[in-house]
Amino acid sequence: MAKATFQRPKGTADLLPEQTAQWQYVENLARVLFGDYNFKEVRTPLFENFEVFSRSAGDTSDVVTKEMYDFHDKGDRHVALRPEGTAGIVRAFVENKLYGPEFDKPYKAFYIGPMFRYERPQAGRFRQFHQIGAEAFGSSSPALDVEIIAMLINFFQTLGLDNLKVAINSLGDKATRDAYRQALIDYLKPHFDELSADSQARLEKNPLRVLDSKDPRDQVFVADAPVILDYLSDDAKAHWEKVQALLTALDIPFEVDPTMVRGLDYYNDTIFEIMTVDDTLKGAATIAGGGRYSGLVSEFGGPETPGVGFGIGVERLVSLLEAKGLKPVEPEGLDFYVVNIGDDTEVAAMQIVQAIRGFGYVAERDYLGRSAKAQFKSADRYQSKYVVTIGEQELADHVAKIKNMATGQQQTVKLADLYTDLPTIIDAEGDEEQ
């Protein structure tokens, strides 16, 4: 019988140490920079009740109709792995009554973690993928829309990305949407038989979803469809104009893209995408998208509360940094490698390596009983800055040798001093070199 082989599930990836170092750099920078804007991290479950996503994303969205990883658990509860971050954050906002008067508004939260969608794996698209996102609740100010965009630009520029482009559009308020929805139905209905099956199903329920179709049959009509900006109510128009004025005041270049819609049904007013335009990428790569929404908090049982947020695809962002030669982190070597020679030195070697780690240094030792030569080779492979050697003679004398691998300088130190004062010993060596 052939031995079973095990492979990772289709549409997933293993992140090995060199890659996780890049990811941690990106994630930690997000934590620091978003913190500068007073956003705090929130962690929600990887799975939720199915209705959390079906109600928020909209029954006609691809996420709900085609891409959800949903199942009935052993208690016959209908649950789903989260396909995006906003719905869980909104559910937590309502369930924990974060809209209460004791919390300052806007309430700002960010999240980092895996999401799941059952879609055809391809370059930059995975069934388990990761997002960094943020949400701000409780203010309908256009200044908050612009702050979110400015925070993203700040984040990407700090990572080293340039040639950033902001594309914006407005989906207006309810009055705008109602007027535009009817105009879109009136325009598309005469072509009903020529639309894709998906768009035929969506035409009456949510015609804006037709604009997001990638089907060539639909794109023929989308090109000449009415533009939502022509239907903005007075309130929506004032919000839209203020957003553009504030972006201009912050010197953030932007383009108006009247054909842009977001893939989820809950957006209104400002929506945006941020892309980087670079010759090496053969066009524009979208690295973040988001916008303003209302109705979600009340959909989950809370008071009517406006929100605005965004999501960043981490896989796409990290691969983009690599493509542009912006590897933010080089894997670090060891600070110390402990070489021990002879069986009797086993206990001392363990005590030494633990003492070194206790001072906050990165340390390793041999666990295979190898020769001193083999252990020194390991120290070289690890690019260790120092090697500590203890053999039977050193053990008898209660000392160890510390070698600086860059300078070749070696000193003999008392074990008692190594255990209690290693940083001073290393600093003193540096002073002598100067």
Tab-separated table of C-alpha atoms in Angstrom:
chain	number	residue	atom	x	y	z
A	1	MET	CA	0.000	0.000	0.000
A	2	ALA	CA	1.410	3.363	-1.036
A	3	LYS	CA	2.313	5.737	1.742
A	4	ALA	CA	-0.131	8.635	2.048
A	5	THR	CA	1.153	12.063	1.036
A	6	PHE	CA	-0.233	15.154	2.650
A	7	GLN	CA	-0.423	18.544	0.996
A	8	ARG	CA	-1.811	21.867	2.085
A	9	PRO	CA	-5.412	22.536	0.969
A	10	LYS	CA	-5.859	24.150	-2.424
A	11	GLY	CA	-5.814	27.933	-2.230
A	12	THR	CA	-3.733	28.111	0.950
A	13	ALA	CA	-0.053	28.778	1.618
A	14	ASP	CA	2.595	27.872	4.165
A	15	LEU	CA	4.469	30.880	5.488
A	16	LEU	CA	7.986	29.875	6.473
A	17	PRO	CA	10.197	31.900	8.848
A	18	GLU	CA	11.705	34.208	6.220
A	19	GLN	CA	8.200	35.060	4.981
A	20	THR	CA	6.658	35.452	8.416
A	21	ALA	CA	9.380	37.983	9.227
A	22	GLN	CA	8.077	40.125	6.322
A	23	TRP	CA	4.476	39.675	7.466
A	24	GLN	CA	5.273	40.572	11.054
A	25	TYR	CA	7.020	43.733	9.914
A	26	VAL	CA	3.970	44.817	7.882
A	27	GLU	CA	1.524	43.896	10.666
A	28	ASN	CA	3.557	45.570	13.407
A	29	LEU	CA	3.936	48.739	11.354
A	30	ALA	CA	0.145	48.779	10.910
A	31	ARG	CA	-0.315	48.423	14.672
A	32	VAL	CA	2.031	51.321	15.394
A	33	LEU	CA	0.827	53.651	12.639
A	34	PHE	CA	-2.896	52.990	13.129
A	35	GLY	CA	-2.286	53.586	16.830
A	36	ASP	CA	-1.020	57.065	15.922
A	37	TYR	CA	-4.514	57.714	14.529
A	38	ASN	CA	-6.082	56.375	17.779
A	39	PHE	CA	-7.304	53.079	16.276
A	40	LYS	CA	-7.267	50.119	18.703
A	41	GLU	CA	-7.014	46.437	17.756
A	42	VAL	CA	-10.116	44.222	18.030
A	43	ARG	CA	-10.079	40.442	17.505
A	44	THR	CA	-13.284	38.667	16.535
A	45	PRO	CA	-13.977	34.927	15.960
A	46	LEU	CA	-12.861	33.243	12.732
A	47	PHE	CA	-16.408	31.927	12.351
A	48	GLU	CA	-19.771	33.540	13.016
A	49	ASN	CA	-23.415	32.668	12.597
A	50	PHE	CA	-24.141	32.528	8.876
A	51	GLU	CA	-26.636	35.415	9.149
A	52	VAL	CA	-23.879	37.801	10.291
A	53	PHE	CA	-22.440	37.666	6.772
A	54	SER	CA	-25.576	37.031	4.711
A	55	ARG	CA	-27.343	40.049	6.243
A	56	SER	CA	-24.357	42.388	6.002
A	57	ALA	CA	-22.902	41.453	2.625
A	58	GLY	CA	-26.298	41.264	0.915
A	59	ASP	CA	-28.084	38.228	-0.469
A	60	THR	CA	-27.041	39.060	-4.046
A	61	SER	CA	-23.319	39.477	-3.451
A	62	ASP	CA	-20.884	36.898	-4.819
A	63	VAL	CA	-19.556	36.455	-1.283
A	64	VAL	CA	-22.878	35.047	-0.093
A	65	THR	CA	-24.095	33.314	-3.236
A	66	LYS	CA	-20.841	31.661	-4.351
A	67	GLU	CA	-17.884	32.108	-2.033
A	68	MET	CA	-18.924	31.477	1.565
A	69	TYR	CA	-17.390	28.603	3.514
A	70	ASP	CA	-20.533	27.748	5.463
A	71	PHE	CA	-21.678	24.554	7.168
A	72	HIS	CA	-23.875	23.188	9.940
A	73	ASP	CA	-21.946	22.312	13.084
A	74	LYS	CA	-22.656	19.378	15.411
A	75	GLY	CA	-25.368	21.394	17.135
A	76	ASP	CA	-26.958	22.000	13.692
A	77	ARG	CA	-26.092	25.700	13.883
A	78	HIS	CA	-25.501	27.310	10.490
A	79	VAL	CA	-22.069	28.941	10.759
A	80	ALA	CA	-19.597	30.409	8.276
A	81	LEU	CA	-15.893	31.159	8.223
A	82	ARG	CA	-15.512	34.914	7.965
A	83	PRO	CA	-15.123	36.092	4.330
A	84	GLU	CA	-14.295	39.680	5.358
A	85	GLY	CA	-13.646	41.672	8.513
A	86	THR	CA	-16.295	44.385	8.730
A	87	ALA	CA	-19.335	42.278	9.638
A	88	GLY	CA	-17.678	40.686	12.665
A	89	ILE	CA	-16.460	44.064	13.913
A	90	VAL	CA	-19.976	45.534	13.545
A	91	ARG	CA	-21.485	42.541	15.357
A	92	ALA	CA	-18.966	43.003	18.192
A	93	PHE	CA	-19.652	46.764	18.251
A	94	VAL	CA	-23.367	46.111	18.789
A	95	GLU	CA	-23.106	43.073	21.095
A	96	ASN	CA	-20.666	44.865	23.409
A	97	LYS	CA	-22.697	48.108	23.272
A	98	LEU	CA	-19.678	50.096	22.125
A	99	TYR	CA	-22.116	52.739	20.838
A	100	GLY	CA	-22.899	53.709	24.449
A	101	PRO	CA	-22.301	57.249	25.789
A	102	GLU	CA	-19.278	56.105	27.829
A	103	PHE	CA	-17.335	55.528	24.583
A	104	ASP	CA	-15.939	58.497	22.643
A	105	LYS	CA	-17.012	58.839	19.023
A	106	PRO	CA	-15.903	58.000	16.502
A	107	TYR	CA	-15.144	54.565	17.908
A	108	LYS	CA	-12.035	53.424	16.017
A	109	ALA	CA	-11.061	49.764	15.647
A	110	PHE	CA	-8.651	47.829	13.449
A	111	TYR	CA	-8.202	44.097	12.813
A	112	ILE	CA	-5.556	41.777	11.393
A	113	GLY	CA	-6.196	38.156	10.489
A	114	PRO	CA	-7.246	35.408	8.084
A	115	MET	CA	-10.417	35.423	5.974
A	116	PHE	CA	-11.906	32.601	3.893
A	117	ARG	CA	-13.603	32.527	0.502
A	118	TYR	CA	-14.249	29.561	-1.733
A	119	GLU	CA	-13.094	30.942	-5.057
A	120	ARG	CA	-10.888	29.729	-7.875
A	121	PRO	CA	-7.286	30.080	-6.701
A	122	GLN	CA	-5.167	32.289	-8.954
A	123	ALA	CA	-2.302	34.745	-8.668
A	124	GLY	CA	-2.957	36.932	-5.637
A	125	ARG	CA	-6.208	35.145	-4.729
A	126	PHE	CA	-6.386	32.493	-2.034
A	127	ARG	CA	-9.120	30.567	-0.256
A	128	GLN	CA	-7.496	31.462	3.031
A	129	PHE	CA	-6.216	35.001	2.728
A	130	HIS	CA	-5.342	37.718	5.214
A	131	GLN	CA	-6.590	41.235	5.701
A	132	ILE	CA	-5.573	44.278	7.655
A	133	GLY	CA	-8.565	46.560	8.048
A	134	ALA	CA	-10.067	49.335	10.132
A	135	GLU	CA	-13.525	50.687	10.950
A	136	ALA	CA	-14.635	53.972	12.522
A	137	PHE	CA	-18.196	54.287	13.884
A	138	GLY	CA	-20.336	57.185	14.974
A	139	SER	CA	-19.494	60.104	12.670
A	140	SER	CA	-20.778	60.972	9.212
A	141	SER	CA	-18.127	63.671	8.732
A	142	PRO	CA	-16.384	63.631	5.341
A	143	ALA	CA	-13.219	64.484	7.300
A	144	LEU	CA	-13.291	60.934	8.705
A	145	ASP	CA	-13.422	59.490	5.167
A	146	VAL	CA	-10.344	61.506	4.293
A	147	GLU	CA	-8.525	60.596	7.518
A	148	ILE	CA	-8.942	56.901	6.677
A	149	ILE	CA	-7.501	57.476	3.187
A	150	ALA	CA	-4.653	59.599	4.589
A	151	MET	CA	-3.826	56.861	7.123
A	152	LEU	CA	-3.577	54.308	4.323
A	153	ILE	CA	-1.356	56.554	2.203
A	154	ASN	CA	0.845	57.149	5.254
A	155	PHE	CA	1.074	53.373	5.855
A	156	PHE	CA	1.968	52.501	2.265
A	157	GLN	CA	4.517	55.307	1.956
A	158	THR	CA	6.177	54.210	5.202
A	159	LEU	CA	6.501	50.724	3.688
A	160	GLY	CA	8.319	52.355	0.761
A	161	LEU	CA	5.591	52.259	-1.888
A	162	ASP	CA	5.352	55.191	-4.256
A	163	ASN	CA	3.326	56.065	-7.359
A	164	LEU	CA	0.208	55.690	-5.231
A	165	LYS	CA	-3.127	56.552	-6.793
A	166	VAL	CA	-6.430	57.087	-4.986
A	167	ALA	CA	-9.582	56.389	-6.986
A	168	ILE	CA	-12.812	57.659	-5.415
A	169	ASN	CA	-16.502	57.607	-6.157
A	170	SER	CA	-19.730	58.341	-4.313
A	171	LEU	CA	-22.646	55.932	-4.034
A	172	GLY	CA	-24.714	58.710	-2.441
A	173	ASP	CA	-27.323	58.436	0.283
A	174	LYS	CA	-30.615	56.539	0.230
A	175	ALA	CA	-32.365	59.166	-1.877
A	176	THR	CA	-29.492	59.019	-4.383
A	177	ARG	CA	-29.510	55.238	-4.465
A	178	ASP	CA	-33.277	55.036	-4.969
A	179	ALA	CA	-33.177	57.467	-7.904
A	180	TYR	CA	-30.126	55.842	-9.449
A	181	ARG	CA	-31.438	52.328	-8.921
A	182	GLN	CA	-34.536	53.146	-10.938
A	183	ALA	CA	-32.489	54.829	-13.691
A	184	LEU	CA	-30.271	51.759	-13.916
A	185	ILE	CA	-33.234	49.365	-14.103
A	186	ASP	CA	-34.822	51.508	-16.825
A	187	TYR	CA	-31.555	51.444	-18.790
A	188	LEU	CA	-30.800	47.727	-18.398
A	189	LYS	CA	-34.299	46.246	-18.695
A	190	PRO	CA	-34.521	46.528	-22.504
A	191	HIS	CA	-31.304	44.458	-22.654
A	192	PHE	CA	-32.463	41.859	-20.112
A	193	ASP	CA	-32.154	38.878	-22.465
A	194	GLU	CA	-28.593	39.855	-23.395
A	195	LEU	CA	-27.319	40.046	-19.777
A	196	SER	CA	-25.563	37.187	-17.977
A	197	ALA	CA	-27.695	34.901	-15.800
A	198	ASP	CA	-26.184	36.429	-12.647
A	199	SER	CA	-27.052	39.956	-13.740
A	200	GLN	CA	-30.565	38.940	-14.763
A	201	ALA	CA	-31.108	37.621	-11.245
A	202	ARG	CA	-29.726	40.812	-9.700
A	203	LEU	CA	-31.411	43.351	-11.951
A	204	GLU	CA	-34.491	43.975	-9.822
A	205	LYS	CA	-32.955	43.148	-6.431
A	206	ASN	CA	-29.707	45.111	-6.683
A	207	PRO	CA	-28.905	46.523	-10.108
A	208	LEU	CA	-25.692	48.174	-8.853
A	209	ARG	CA	-24.193	44.685	-8.675
A	210	VAL	CA	-24.481	44.484	-12.474
A	211	LEU	CA	-21.927	47.312	-12.695
A	212	ASP	CA	-19.436	45.104	-10.849
A	213	SER	CA	-19.853	42.173	-13.250
A	214	LYS	CA	-16.747	40.897	-15.017
A	215	ASP	CA	-18.830	39.051	-17.622
A	216	PRO	CA	-18.137	40.446	-21.127
A	217	ARG	CA	-21.869	40.271	-21.943
A	218	ASP	CA	-22.586	42.727	-19.120
A	219	GLN	CA	-19.607	45.003	-19.685
A	220	VAL	CA	-20.947	46.001	-23.082
A	221	PHE	CA	-23.884	47.713	-21.358
A	222	VAL	CA	-22.023	48.872	-18.253
A	223	ALA	CA	-19.832	51.110	-20.436
A	224	ASP	CA	-22.799	53.336	-21.354
A	225	ALA	CA	-24.806	52.993	-18.136
A	226	PRO	CA	-26.045	56.091	-16.275
A	227	VAL	CA	-23.469	57.578	-13.866
A	228	ILE	CA	-24.430	57.727	-10.193
A	229	LEU	CA	-22.722	61.108	-9.693
A	230	ASP	CA	-25.468	62.634	-11.869
A	231	TYR	CA	-28.078	61.505	-9.318
A	232	LEU	CA	-26.538	62.728	-6.046
A	233	SER	CA	-28.969	64.388	-3.646
A	234	ASP	CA	-28.032	67.803	-2.225
A	235	ASP	CA	-26.732	66.230	1.003
A	236	ALA	CA	-24.753	63.561	-0.832
A	237	LYS	CA	-23.320	66.157	-3.208
A	238	ALA	CA	-22.162	68.355	-0.307
A	239	HIS	CA	-20.457	65.359	1.335
A	240	TRP	CA	-18.817	64.380	-1.959
A	241	GLU	CA	-17.485	67.882	-2.631
A	242	LYS	CA	-16.103	68.185	0.920
A	243	VAL	CA	-14.207	64.887	0.567
A	244	GLN	CA	-12.535	66.149	-2.616
A	245	ALA	CA	-11.693	69.511	-1.020
A	246	LEU	CA	-10.083	67.857	2.017
A	247	LEU	CA	-8.050	65.428	-0.107
A	248	THR	CA	-6.807	68.417	-2.104
A	249	ALA	CA	-5.937	70.290	1.115
A	250	LEU	CA	-3.793	67.315	2.233
A	251	ASP	CA	-2.056	67.134	-1.178
A	252	ILE	CA	-3.368	63.599	-1.742
A	253	PRO	CA	-3.747	63.081	-5.521
A	254	PHE	CA	-6.981	61.360	-6.508
A	255	GLU	CA	-9.038	60.425	-9.535
A	256	VAL	CA	-12.818	60.238	-9.730
A	257	ASP	CA	-13.940	56.861	-11.068
A	258	PRO	CA	-17.721	57.053	-11.579
A	259	THR	CA	-17.921	53.353	-12.564
A	260	MET	CA	-16.474	52.070	-9.272
A	261	VAL	CA	-18.718	50.035	-6.988
A	262	ARG	CA	-17.670	47.886	-4.057
A	263	GLY	CA	-18.268	44.126	-3.957
A	264	LEU	CA	-20.457	44.272	-0.835
A	265	ASP	CA	-23.905	45.813	-0.631
A	266	TYR	CA	-23.584	47.938	2.496
A	267	TYR	CA	-21.623	50.926	1.119
A	268	ASN	CA	-22.940	54.461	0.621
A	269	ASP	CA	-21.410	57.882	-0.036
A	270	THR	CA	-17.594	57.775	-0.359
A	271	ILE	CA	-15.977	54.611	-1.689
A	272	PHE	CA	-12.339	54.360	-2.669
A	273	GLU	CA	-9.521	52.156	-3.881
A	274	ILE	CA	-5.808	52.752	-3.470
A	275	MET	CA	-3.464	51.362	-6.070
A	276	THR	CA	0.173	51.640	-6.959
A	277	VAL	CA	1.082	52.306	-10.563
A	278	ASP	CA	4.457	50.937	-11.597
A	279	ASP	CA	6.044	49.806	-14.859
A	280	THR	CA	7.291	46.590	-13.223
A	281	LEU	CA	3.688	45.625	-12.395
A	282	LYS	CA	2.288	46.056	-15.920
A	283	GLY	CA	-0.403	48.464	-14.820
A	284	ALA	CA	-2.114	49.324	-11.550
A	285	ALA	CA	-2.286	46.965	-8.586
A	286	THR	CA	-5.108	47.660	-6.120
A	287	ILE	CA	-3.815	47.235	-2.575
A	288	ALA	CA	-6.688	48.607	-0.481
A	289	GLY	CA	-10.350	49.395	-0.815
A	290	GLY	CA	-13.157	50.612	1.367
A	291	GLY	CA	-15.662	53.320	1.989
A	292	ARG	CA	-18.514	54.646	4.058
A	293	TYR	CA	-21.584	52.691	5.075
A	294	SER	CA	-24.766	53.122	7.085
A	295	GLY	CA	-27.457	50.681	8.136
A	296	LEU	CA	-25.068	47.910	9.193
A	297	VAL	CA	-25.147	48.713	12.917
A	298	SER	CA	-28.956	48.919	12.938
A	299	GLU	CA	-29.097	45.694	10.869
A	300	PHE	CA	-27.418	43.977	13.838
A	301	GLY	CA	-29.809	45.494	16.360
A	302	GLY	CA	-27.916	48.635	17.356
A	303	PRO	CA	-28.917	52.277	16.878
A	304	GLU	CA	-28.533	53.845	13.440
A	305	THR	CA	-24.789	54.567	13.324
A	306	PRO	CA	-22.649	55.647	10.373
A	307	GLY	CA	-19.347	53.894	9.694
A	308	VAL	CA	-16.357	54.066	7.385
A	309	GLY	CA	-13.567	51.553	6.867
A	310	PHE	CA	-11.190	49.713	4.562
A	311	GLY	CA	-9.493	46.384	3.963
A	312	ILE	CA	-5.958	45.602	2.751
A	313	GLY	CA	-5.043	42.257	1.172
A	314	VAL	CA	-1.842	41.240	2.975
A	315	GLU	CA	-0.751	38.600	0.435
A	316	ARG	CA	-1.014	41.105	-2.379
A	317	LEU	CA	0.751	43.810	-0.372
A	318	VAL	CA	3.683	41.576	0.622
A	319	SER	CA	4.133	40.242	-2.924
A	320	LEU	CA	4.024	43.825	-4.196
A	321	LEU	CA	6.765	44.846	-1.766
A	322	GLU	CA	8.863	41.919	-2.976
A	323	ALA	CA	8.238	42.738	-6.653
A	324	LYS	CA	9.474	46.271	-6.038
A	325	GLY	CA	12.554	45.072	-4.152
A	326	LEU	CA	11.231	46.449	-0.856
A	327	LYS	CA	11.892	43.450	1.354
A	328	PRO	CA	11.465	45.249	4.657
A	329	VAL	CA	13.252	42.656	6.799
A	330	GLU	CA	16.389	40.617	6.423
A	331	PRO	CA	16.253	37.498	8.606
A	332	GLU	CA	18.378	38.091	11.682
A	333	GLY	CA	21.111	35.713	12.807
A	334	LEU	CA	21.928	34.688	16.329
A	335	ASP	CA	23.506	36.837	18.989
A	336	PHE	CA	25.209	33.830	20.644
A	337	TYR	CA	25.929	30.201	19.806
A	338	VAL	CA	27.080	28.009	22.707
A	339	VAL	CA	29.619	25.302	21.790
A	340	ASN	CA	30.055	22.600	24.407
A	341	ILE	CA	32.735	19.896	24.236
A	342	GLY	CA	32.453	16.755	26.336
A	343	ASP	CA	29.520	15.050	28.036
A	344	ASP	CA	30.260	16.655	31.391
A	345	THR	CA	29.609	20.150	29.963
A	346	GLU	CA	25.962	19.389	29.044
A	347	VAL	CA	24.475	20.920	32.209
A	348	ALA	CA	26.691	24.021	32.057
A	349	ALA	CA	25.864	24.552	28.363
A	350	MET	CA	22.151	24.464	29.210
A	351	GLN	CA	22.629	26.944	32.042
A	352	ILE	CA	24.711	29.258	29.843
A	353	VAL	CA	22.234	29.345	26.927
A	354	GLN	CA	19.328	29.998	29.296
A	355	ALA	CA	21.235	32.776	31.069
A	356	ILE	CA	22.038	34.415	27.721
A	357	ARG	CA	18.370	34.306	26.680
A	358	GLY	CA	17.437	35.774	30.049
A	359	PHE	CA	19.315	38.945	29.049
A	360	GLY	CA	17.150	39.204	25.895
A	361	TYR	CA	19.712	37.871	23.418
A	362	VAL	CA	18.918	35.300	20.712
A	363	ALA	CA	20.881	32.159	21.534
A	364	GLU	CA	21.216	28.562	20.335
A	365	ARG	CA	23.312	25.490	21.193
A	366	ASP	CA	24.002	22.005	19.885
A	367	TYR	CA	21.563	19.216	20.697
A	368	LEU	CA	23.098	16.496	18.517
A	369	GLY	CA	26.340	15.753	20.381
A	370	ARG	CA	28.439	16.941	17.435
A	371	SER	CA	32.136	17.806	17.305
A	372	ALA	CA	33.382	21.314	18.097
A	373	LYS	CA	34.146	21.837	14.382
A	374	ALA	CA	30.555	20.949	13.392
A	375	GLN	CA	29.178	23.248	16.089
A	376	PHE	CA	31.306	26.161	14.857
A	377	LYS	CA	29.951	25.515	11.324
A	378	SER	CA	26.427	25.823	12.718
A	379	ALA	CA	27.383	29.111	14.372
A	380	ASP	CA	28.576	30.371	10.960
A	381	ARG	CA	25.363	29.267	9.246
A	382	TYR	CA	23.358	31.118	11.879
A	383	GLN	CA	25.598	34.176	11.370
A	384	SER	CA	26.092	34.269	15.125
A	385	LYS	CA	27.748	37.424	16.423
A	386	TYR	CA	29.412	35.611	19.326
A	387	VAL	CA	30.372	32.026	20.131
A	388	VAL	CA	30.632	30.887	23.734
A	389	THR	CA	32.795	27.782	24.174
A	390	ILE	CA	32.912	25.562	27.223
A	391	GLY	CA	34.998	22.397	27.349
A	392	GLU	CA	36.034	20.173	30.218
A	393	GLN	CA	39.012	22.387	31.151
A	394	GLU	CA	36.852	25.537	31.156
A	395	LEU	CA	34.293	23.716	33.272
A	396	ALA	CA	36.982	22.747	35.785
A	397	ASP	CA	38.164	26.387	35.915
A	398	HIS	CA	34.572	27.755	36.135
A	399	VAL	CA	35.117	29.892	33.006
A	400	ALA	CA	33.960	30.099	29.386
A	401	LYS	CA	35.452	31.620	26.242
A	402	ILE	CA	33.533	34.282	24.326
A	403	LYS	CA	34.627	34.962	20.748
A	404	ASN	CA	33.507	37.956	18.696
A	405	MET	CA	33.008	36.416	15.240
A	406	ALA	CA	33.378	39.737	13.403
A	407	THR	CA	36.716	40.754	14.953
A	408	GLY	CA	38.072	37.343	15.969
A	409	GLN	CA	38.743	38.741	19.439
A	410	GLN	CA	38.342	36.160	22.224
A	411	GLN	CA	38.179	36.595	25.979
A	412	THR	CA	37.903	34.232	28.920
A	413	VAL	CA	35.234	35.144	31.453
A	414	LYS	CA	34.144	33.663	34.760
A	415	LEU	CA	30.898	31.704	34.536
A	416	ALA	CA	29.573	33.655	37.516
A	417	ASP	CA	30.108	36.923	35.588
A	418	LEU	CA	28.552	35.496	32.426
A	419	TYR	CA	25.435	34.475	34.363
A	420	THR	CA	25.027	37.853	36.052
A	421	ASP	CA	26.676	40.536	33.918
A	422	LEU	CA	26.910	39.449	30.267
A	423	PRO	CA	25.780	42.795	28.737
A	424	THR	CA	28.535	44.643	30.629
A	425	ILE	CA	31.135	42.136	29.392
A	426	ILE	CA	30.048	42.661	25.780
A	427	ASP	CA	29.896	46.451	26.140
A	428	ALA	CA	33.366	46.510	27.691
A	429	GLU	CA	34.723	44.580	24.712
A	430	GLY	CA	33.212	47.183	22.377
A	431	ASP	CA	34.817	50.003	24.368
A	432	GLU	CA	38.235	48.332	24.110
A	433	GLU	CA	37.901	48.074	20.309
A	434	GLN	CA	37.303	51.807	20.080
